[in-house]
Tab-separated table of C-alpha atoms in Angstrom:
chain	number	residue	atom	x	y	z
Q	1	MET	CA	11.642	-0.341	-20.068
Q	2	ILE	CA	10.757	3.193	-19.035
Q	3	ARG	CA	12.978	5.208	-16.785
Q	4	GLY	CA	12.942	8.765	-15.549
Q	5	MET	CA	9.391	9.713	-16.629
Q	6	PHE	CA	9.734	13.398	-15.616
Q	7	ILE	CA	12.830	13.675	-17.840
Q	8	ALA	CA	11.494	11.663	-20.796
Q	9	GLY	CA	7.803	12.029	-20.353
Q	10	ILE	CA	7.204	14.257	-23.408
Q	11	SER	CA	8.962	12.113	-25.893
Q	12	LEU	CA	7.605	8.866	-24.562
Q	13	SER	CA	3.984	9.909	-24.411
Q	14	PHE	CA	3.542	9.301	-28.134
Q	15	VAL	CA	4.976	5.779	-27.770
Q	16	PHE	CA	2.456	4.919	-25.058
Q	17	CYS	CA	-0.481	6.209	-27.047
Q	18	ALA	CA	0.421	4.034	-29.979
Q	19	VAL	CA	0.328	0.769	-27.963
Q	20	ASN	CA	-3.122	1.363	-26.421
Q	21	ASN	CA	-5.843	-1.182	-27.241
Q	22	THR	CA	-9.520	-0.569	-26.688
Q	23	VAL	CA	-10.682	-1.076	-23.145
Q	24	GLY	CA	-13.998	0.472	-21.906
Q	25	ASP	CA	-13.030	4.073	-21.028
Q	26	SER	CA	-9.460	3.255	-22.060
Q	27	PRO	CA	-6.661	5.890	-21.593
Q	28	LYS	CA	-7.176	9.072	-23.488
Q	29	SER	CA	-4.575	9.452	-26.266
Q	30	GLU	CA	-3.468	12.949	-25.255
Q	31	PHE	CA	-1.981	11.672	-21.970
Q	32	PRO	CA	0.992	9.360	-21.344
Q	33	SER	CA	-0.456	5.900	-20.755
Q	34	ILE	CA	0.070	2.157	-21.080
Q	35	GLU	CA	-2.041	-0.937	-20.980
Q	36	LEU	CA	-1.302	-4.303	-19.217
Q	37	SER	CA	-2.855	-7.692	-19.617
Q	38	ASN	CA	-2.384	-11.163	-18.250
Q	39	GLY	CA	-4.728	-12.646	-20.898
Q	40	ILE	CA	-7.659	-12.597	-18.464
Q	41	ILE	CA	-7.973	-8.988	-17.342
Q	42	LYS	CA	-6.909	-5.861	-19.158
Q	43	MET	CA	-5.885	-2.685	-17.391
Q	44	GLY	CA	-5.292	0.840	-18.550
Q	45	LEU	CA	-2.894	3.078	-16.688
Q	46	TYR	CA	-1.966	6.740	-16.864
Q	47	LEU	CA	1.767	7.516	-16.284
Q	48	PRO	CA	2.981	10.284	-13.941
Q	49	ASP	CA	4.189	13.298	-15.920
Q	50	SER	CA	4.533	16.823	-14.451
Q	51	GLU	CA	3.739	18.470	-17.799
Q	52	LYS	CA	1.496	16.137	-19.758
Q	53	GLY	CA	0.069	13.751	-17.155
Q	54	TYR	CA	-3.597	12.933	-16.818
Q	55	TYR	CA	-3.392	13.814	-13.133
Q	56	ARG	CA	-1.274	16.772	-11.807
Q	57	GLY	CA	-3.351	17.550	-8.714
Q	58	THR	CA	-1.879	17.806	-5.199
Q	59	ARG	CA	-4.241	15.430	-3.361
Q	60	PHE	CA	-3.602	11.960	-4.780
Q	61	ASP	CA	-0.391	10.014	-5.351
Q	62	TRP	CA	0.498	10.374	-9.053
Q	63	SER	CA	1.464	6.657	-9.625
Q	64	GLY	CA	-0.973	3.936	-10.640
Q	65	VAL	CA	-3.795	6.038	-11.864
Q	66	MET	CA	-6.134	3.524	-13.485
Q	67	PRO	CA	-8.849	4.566	-15.944
Q	68	GLN	CA	-10.200	1.072	-16.479
Q	69	VAL	CA	-10.038	-2.656	-15.760
Q	70	GLU	CA	-11.977	-5.064	-18.026
Q	71	TYR	CA	-12.859	-8.726	-17.224
Q	72	LYS	CA	-15.232	-10.894	-19.351
Q	73	GLY	CA	-16.723	-7.807	-20.951
Q	74	HIS	CA	-17.381	-6.079	-17.679
Q	75	THR	CA	-15.807	-2.867	-16.639
Q	76	TYR	CA	-15.085	-1.687	-13.083
Q	77	PHE	CA	-13.904	1.951	-13.180
Q	78	GLY	CA	-14.262	4.949	-15.397
Q	79	GLU	CA	-14.480	8.699	-15.302
Q	80	TRP	CA	-17.105	9.852	-12.778
Q	81	LYS	CA	-17.080	13.505	-13.702
Q	82	THR	CA	-18.343	15.055	-16.933
Q	83	THR	CA	-15.324	17.289	-17.337
Q	84	HIS	CA	-11.580	16.750	-16.787
Q	85	ASP	CA	-8.957	19.191	-15.619
Q	86	PRO	CA	-5.528	17.545	-14.906
Q	87	ASN	CA	-4.815	20.129	-12.182
Q	88	ASN	CA	-8.040	19.539	-10.338
Q	89	ASN	CA	-7.501	17.503	-7.139
Q	90	ASP	CA	-10.500	15.146	-7.694
Q	91	ASP	CA	-10.307	14.713	-11.478
Q	92	ILE	CA	-9.005	11.188	-11.182
Q	93	THR	CA	-10.221	7.609	-11.726
Q	94	GLY	CA	-9.683	4.099	-10.462
Q	95	PRO	CA	-8.142	2.727	-7.240
Q	96	VAL	CA	-6.090	5.937	-6.448
Q	97	GLU	CA	-4.269	6.544	-3.202
Q	98	GLU	CA	-3.460	9.424	-0.880
Q	99	PHE	CA	-1.098	9.830	2.005
Q	100	ARG	CA	-2.335	11.900	5.003
Q	101	THR	CA	-0.636	13.136	8.161
Q	102	GLY	CA	-2.544	13.853	11.372
Q	103	SER	CA	-5.772	12.549	12.820
Q	104	PHE	CA	-8.392	11.022	10.518
Q	105	GLY	CA	-10.844	13.740	11.379
Q	106	GLU	CA	-8.316	16.514	10.654
Q	107	PRO	CA	-6.124	15.477	7.622
Q	108	SER	CA	-2.822	17.147	6.970
Q	109	ALA	CA	0.378	16.632	5.150
Q	110	LEU	CA	4.014	16.086	6.172
Q	111	GLY	CA	5.500	19.263	7.602
Q	112	TYR	CA	2.339	21.256	6.891
Q	113	LYS	CA	1.847	22.399	10.577
Q	114	GLU	CA	5.518	23.340	10.872
Q	115	ALA	CA	5.487	25.458	7.714
Q	116	LYS	CA	4.432	29.122	7.592
Q	117	PRO	CA	2.357	30.483	4.601
Q	118	GLY	CA	4.597	30.563	1.621
Q	119	GLU	CA	6.898	27.865	2.983
Q	120	PRO	CA	7.156	24.299	1.681
Q	121	PHE	CA	5.625	21.051	2.936
Q	122	ILE	CA	5.620	17.534	1.511
Q	123	LYS	CA	2.847	15.423	0.008
Q	124	ILE	CA	4.010	11.856	-0.396
Q	125	GLY	CA	3.577	10.654	-3.967
Q	126	VAL	CA	3.274	14.236	-5.263
Q	127	GLY	CA	6.211	16.406	-4.180
Q	128	LEU	CA	7.133	19.669	-2.385
Q	129	LEU	CA	4.120	22.069	-2.092
Q	130	GLU	CA	3.715	25.631	-0.874
Q	131	LYS	CA	1.569	26.320	2.161
Q	132	ALA	CA	-1.206	28.817	1.581
Q	133	ASP	CA	-2.391	31.441	4.062
Q	134	GLU	CA	-5.163	29.492	5.608
Q	135	PRO	CA	-6.251	28.139	9.012
Q	136	ASN	CA	-5.973	24.456	8.177
Q	137	TYR	CA	-4.802	22.039	5.489
Q	138	ASN	CA	-7.447	21.606	2.806
Q	139	PHE	CA	-7.123	18.426	0.702
Q	140	GLY	CA	-9.421	19.985	-1.862
Q	141	ARG	CA	-7.036	22.979	-2.523
Q	142	ALA	CA	-4.826	22.944	-5.522
Q	143	TYR	CA	-1.518	23.917	-3.800
Q	144	LYS	CA	1.338	25.374	-5.686
Q	145	ILE	CA	3.847	22.722	-6.654
Q	146	ILE	CA	7.410	23.911	-5.819
Q	147	ARG	CA	9.120	20.741	-6.875
Q	148	PRO	CA	7.327	17.572	-8.219
Q	149	GLY	CA	8.759	14.284	-7.170
Q	150	LYS	CA	10.629	12.434	-9.973
Q	151	TRP	CA	9.449	8.954	-10.861
Q	152	ASP	CA	11.463	5.913	-12.181
Q	153	VAL	CA	9.049	3.717	-14.074
Q	154	THR	CA	9.769	0.185	-15.287
Q	155	HIS	CA	7.244	-2.308	-16.744
Q	156	GLY	CA	6.551	-5.624	-18.502
Q	157	LYS	CA	3.399	-6.814	-20.312
Q	158	ASP	CA	1.637	-7.661	-17.002
Q	159	TRP	CA	3.349	-5.484	-14.370
Q	160	ILE	CA	4.508	-1.951	-13.741
Q	161	GLU	CA	6.645	-0.398	-10.989
Q	162	PHE	CA	6.839	3.210	-9.910
Q	163	LYS	CA	9.686	4.442	-7.679
Q	164	GLN	CA	10.124	7.842	-6.093
Q	165	ASP	CA	13.280	8.841	-4.199
Q	166	PHE	CA	12.341	12.125	-2.607
Q	167	GLN	CA	14.900	14.415	-0.890
Q	168	GLY	CA	12.722	16.670	1.172
Q	169	ILE	CA	13.071	19.359	3.864
Q	170	SER	CA	13.657	19.563	7.670
Q	171	GLY	CA	14.921	15.916	7.734
Q	172	TRP	CA	11.972	14.404	5.884
Q	173	SER	CA	13.003	12.283	2.904
Q	174	TYR	CA	11.633	8.914	1.719
Q	175	THR	CA	11.798	6.185	-0.930
Q	176	TYR	CA	8.373	5.133	-2.102
Q	177	VAL	CA	7.759	2.107	-4.376
Q	178	LYS	CA	4.461	0.960	-5.897
Q	179	LYS	CA	4.279	-2.113	-8.061
Q	180	ILE	CA	1.096	-3.309	-9.729
Q	181	THR	CA	1.141	-6.954	-10.896
Q	182	LEU	CA	-1.581	-8.790	-12.885
Q	183	VAL	CA	-1.608	-12.275	-11.308
Q	184	LYS	CA	-0.826	-15.158	-13.725
Q	185	GLY	CA	-3.892	-17.242	-14.552
Q	186	LYS	CA	-6.314	-15.225	-12.361
Q	187	PRO	CA	-8.712	-12.310	-12.822
Q	188	GLU	CA	-6.687	-10.504	-10.238
Q	189	PHE	CA	-4.007	-7.812	-9.657
Q	190	THR	CA	-1.924	-6.756	-6.643
Q	191	ILE	CA	-0.657	-3.372	-5.554
Q	192	PHE	CA	2.483	-3.649	-3.588
Q	193	HIS	CA	3.749	-0.724	-1.623
Q	194	SER	CA	6.999	0.040	0.146
Q	195	LEU	CA	7.770	3.271	2.017
Q	196	LYS	CA	11.138	3.838	3.577
Q	197	ASN	CA	12.092	6.824	5.800
Q	198	THR	CA	15.405	7.902	4.381
Q	199	GLY	CA	15.489	11.058	6.424
Q	200	THR	CA	16.395	12.055	10.014
Q	201	SER	CA	12.791	12.990	11.130
Q	202	PRO	CA	10.045	10.575	11.889
Q	203	ILE	CA	7.377	10.137	9.241
Q	204	GLU	CA	3.783	9.910	10.701
Q	205	THR	CA	1.340	9.110	7.903
Q	206	SER	CA	-1.558	6.968	6.844
Q	207	GLN	CA	-2.532	5.904	3.329
Q	208	TYR	CA	-5.911	5.016	1.914
Q	209	ASN	CA	-7.258	3.874	-1.416
Q	210	HIS	CA	-10.257	5.983	-2.604
Q	211	ASN	CA	-11.585	3.145	-4.974
Q	212	PHE	CA	-13.656	5.032	-7.504
Q	213	PHE	CA	-15.817	2.117	-8.536
Q	214	ILE	CA	-18.526	2.367	-11.268
Q	215	ILE	CA	-19.239	-1.234	-12.420
Q	216	ASP	CA	-20.557	-1.591	-15.990
Q	217	ASN	CA	-21.360	2.085	-16.023
Q	218	THR	CA	-24.396	1.381	-13.804
Q	219	PRO	CA	-25.500	4.415	-11.822
Q	220	ILE	CA	-25.079	4.003	-8.023
Q	221	GLY	CA	-28.156	2.865	-6.145
Q	222	THR	CA	-30.165	-0.258	-5.382
Q	223	ASP	CA	-28.242	-2.308	-7.921
Q	224	TYR	CA	-25.153	-2.241	-5.614
Q	225	VAL	CA	-24.351	-4.092	-2.401
Q	226	LEU	CA	-21.159	-3.861	-0.264
Q	227	LYS	CA	-19.970	-6.800	1.874
Q	228	PHE	CA	-17.584	-6.938	4.830
Q	229	PRO	CA	-16.300	-9.641	7.179
Q	230	PHE	CA	-17.659	-7.720	10.217
Q	231	ASP	CA	-20.926	-6.235	11.315
Q	232	VAL	CA	-20.904	-2.702	9.860
Q	233	LYS	CA	-21.822	0.399	11.789
Q	234	ILE	CA	-22.672	3.466	9.725
Q	235	MET	CA	-21.568	6.428	11.894
Q	236	ARG	CA	-23.441	9.264	10.194
Q	237	ASP	CA	-27.055	9.918	9.171
Q	238	LEU	CA	-27.212	9.159	5.443
Q	239	LYS	CA	-30.786	10.439	5.078
Q	240	GLY	CA	-32.443	7.136	4.391
Q	241	SER	CA	-30.151	6.295	1.400
Q	242	LEU	CA	-28.068	3.488	2.934
Q	243	GLU	CA	-28.618	0.748	5.414
Q	244	ALA	CA	-26.274	-1.791	7.166
Q	245	LYS	CA	-27.688	-5.260	7.726
Q	246	GLY	CA	-25.049	-7.271	9.588
Q	247	LYS	CA	-22.059	-7.599	7.313
Q	248	GLU	CA	-23.681	-6.036	4.254
Q	249	VAL	CA	-24.548	-2.464	3.240
Q	250	TYR	CA	-27.457	-1.733	0.900
Q	251	PHE	CA	-28.680	1.233	-0.995
Q	252	LEU	CA	-32.305	2.076	-0.214
Q	253	LYS	CA	-32.805	4.223	-3.308
Q	254	ASN	CA	-31.035	5.218	-6.498
Q	255	LEU	CA	-28.977	8.314	-6.071
Q	256	GLU	CA	-29.576	11.531	-7.884
Q	257	GLY	CA	-27.859	14.703	-6.727
Q	258	GLU	CA	-26.830	13.395	-3.289
Q	259	SER	CA	-23.257	13.329	-2.070
Q	260	LEU	CA	-23.024	10.881	0.844
Q	261	PHE	CA	-20.178	10.449	3.301
Q	262	SER	CA	-19.758	8.487	6.526
Q	263	GLU	CA	-17.242	6.605	8.597
Q	264	PHE	CA	-17.840	2.844	8.829
Q	265	GLU	CA	-16.841	1.009	12.096
Q	266	GLY	CA	-17.088	-2.466	13.481
Q	267	PHE	CA	-13.747	-3.765	12.288
Q	268	SER	CA	-11.040	-5.124	14.600
Q	269	ASN	CA	-7.219	-4.891	14.303
Q	270	ASP	CA	-7.038	-8.259	12.552
Q	271	PRO	CA	-5.903	-7.811	8.831
Q	272	LYS	CA	-8.648	-10.232	7.882
Q	273	ASP	CA	-11.117	-7.381	8.309
Q	274	TYR	CA	-9.560	-5.556	5.344
Q	275	ASP	CA	-11.793	-7.486	3.077
Q	276	ILE	CA	-14.372	-5.512	1.023
Q	277	THR	CA	-16.628	-6.690	-1.792
Q	278	VAL	CA	-18.511	-4.355	-4.121
Q	279	LEU	CA	-21.203	-6.188	-6.234
Q	280	ASN	CA	-23.384	-4.890	-9.050
Q	281	LYS	CA	-26.450	-7.077	-8.618
Q	282	LYS	CA	-27.870	-6.088	-11.957
Q	283	THR	CA	-24.930	-7.279	-14.080
Q	284	GLY	CA	-23.396	-9.856	-11.670
Q	285	ALA	CA	-19.961	-8.227	-11.864
Q	286	GLY	CA	-18.045	-7.542	-8.658
Q	287	VAL	CA	-14.746	-7.005	-7.114
Q	288	ARG	CA	-13.145	-8.113	-3.814
Q	289	ILE	CA	-10.419	-5.970	-2.207
Q	290	LYS	CA	-8.157	-7.626	0.450
Q	291	GLY	CA	-5.333	-5.994	2.358
Q	292	ASP	CA	-2.510	-7.538	4.328
Q	293	ASN	CA	-2.442	-4.914	7.025
Q	294	PRO	CA	-5.046	-3.988	9.730
Q	295	LEU	CA	-7.634	-1.294	8.932
Q	296	ALA	CA	-6.801	1.889	10.813
Q	297	HIS	CA	-9.881	3.725	9.623
Q	298	LEU	CA	-12.639	3.276	7.060
Q	299	ASN	CA	-14.400	5.948	5.190
Q	300	PHE	CA	-17.208	5.692	2.703
Q	301	TRP	CA	-18.325	8.242	0.005
Q	302	THR	CA	-20.658	7.955	-2.897
Q	303	ILE	CA	-22.519	9.968	-5.597
Q	304	LYS	CA	-24.618	8.853	-8.482
Q	305	THR	CA	-21.551	8.110	-10.681
Q	306	THR	CA	-19.192	6.368	-8.203
Q	307	VAL	CA	-19.122	4.302	-5.036
Q	308	CYS	CA	-16.051	4.484	-2.835
Q	309	PRO	CA	-15.100	2.423	0.237
Q	310	GLU	CA	-11.930	4.050	1.511
Q	311	PRO	CA	-9.817	1.777	3.674
Q	312	PHE	CA	-6.864	3.273	5.567
Q	313	ILE	CA	-3.632	1.722	6.865
Q	314	SER	CA	-1.070	3.383	9.214
Q	315	ALA	CA	2.573	3.845	8.137
Q	316	ASN	CA	4.459	5.582	10.924
Q	317	LEU	CA	8.189	5.265	10.414
Q	318	SER	CA	11.351	6.039	12.359
Q	319	PRO	CA	14.503	7.132	10.467
Q	320	ASN	CA	15.673	4.158	8.253
Q	321	GLU	CA	12.544	2.243	9.016
Q	322	LYS	CA	10.604	0.666	6.143
Q	323	LYS	CA	7.016	-0.555	5.780
Q	324	ASP	CA	5.577	-2.878	3.086
Q	325	TRP	CA	1.920	-3.542	2.403
Q	326	LYS	CA	-0.122	-5.114	-0.322
Q	327	ILE	CA	-3.719	-4.903	-1.635
Q	328	THR	CA	-5.281	-7.578	-3.861
Q	329	TYR	CA	-8.162	-6.843	-6.241
Q	330	SER	CA	-10.017	-9.954	-7.392
Q	331	PHE	CA	-12.713	-9.754	-10.066
Q	332	PHE	CA	-15.714	-12.029	-10.516
Q	333	THR	CA	-18.965	-12.432	-12.315
Q	334	ASN	CA	-22.121	-14.220	-11.160
Q	335	PRO	CA	-24.261	-16.267	-13.551
């Protein structure tokens, strides 16, 4: 088992590289990584490491960064950029997650508004960051990391657990656990989360999964369809590129240089509405994502190299309060 990755990350990175098998866009050998399998699906994972990690940006949670999943010869993720900088906030892949504080239209981070320029604030799943001299929080900025959160990592052949006990500032502290499990006998994995407020100040946050899908390396466009259990309302003008028809969203053209973003609405507070399917009609490969908490918000972003439904859940915690939530990814192929 692996423990104390920030302490042992350098020496262990060579061990992880040695056990990698070939998965489409499998983990790059220069970064600490591991692969899991339940005999049906195979999964690559990069491990959090403050010095040698694949991702050292300040936007996304460092745990569970997934370069690839393979099922019946089909691939579902992959790098969507042509270059990679570990310190760049968006140079990441797979079903990665971010914690945000504040309203959905004005994202922030824990303690950011209270801090003055040069003072610390907290990004859950990353660590203690330094506020810049700026009018508002900017999730695209690479903030200075004052103190990265330490991770305790354990795993078996078909599961891995990341745990971060973070002692913060101004009464904000937390224990965060993420466990990824490949379900026995199924083309499926779950991501279990637990966040406990171990401080004296309330934690007001939301978390979403960015879901950087690129199925079978097929460019994004008319080969893709997204399906929901509710009638979808696209809230922004997407310039004739996307259309909602009832519970399905279609691309009207193949994307080239466009970057498209919108909020999607139409869902209720029933957890059953956290149910999203992404299908590549050309290859017949698809994935269904189901959550066990109500949707708090739903964003959508896409470019030519990735399609990203971004479902949010809320996690507002009083001192000593804990919240658990789980997301299930089920993979399928059509004849």
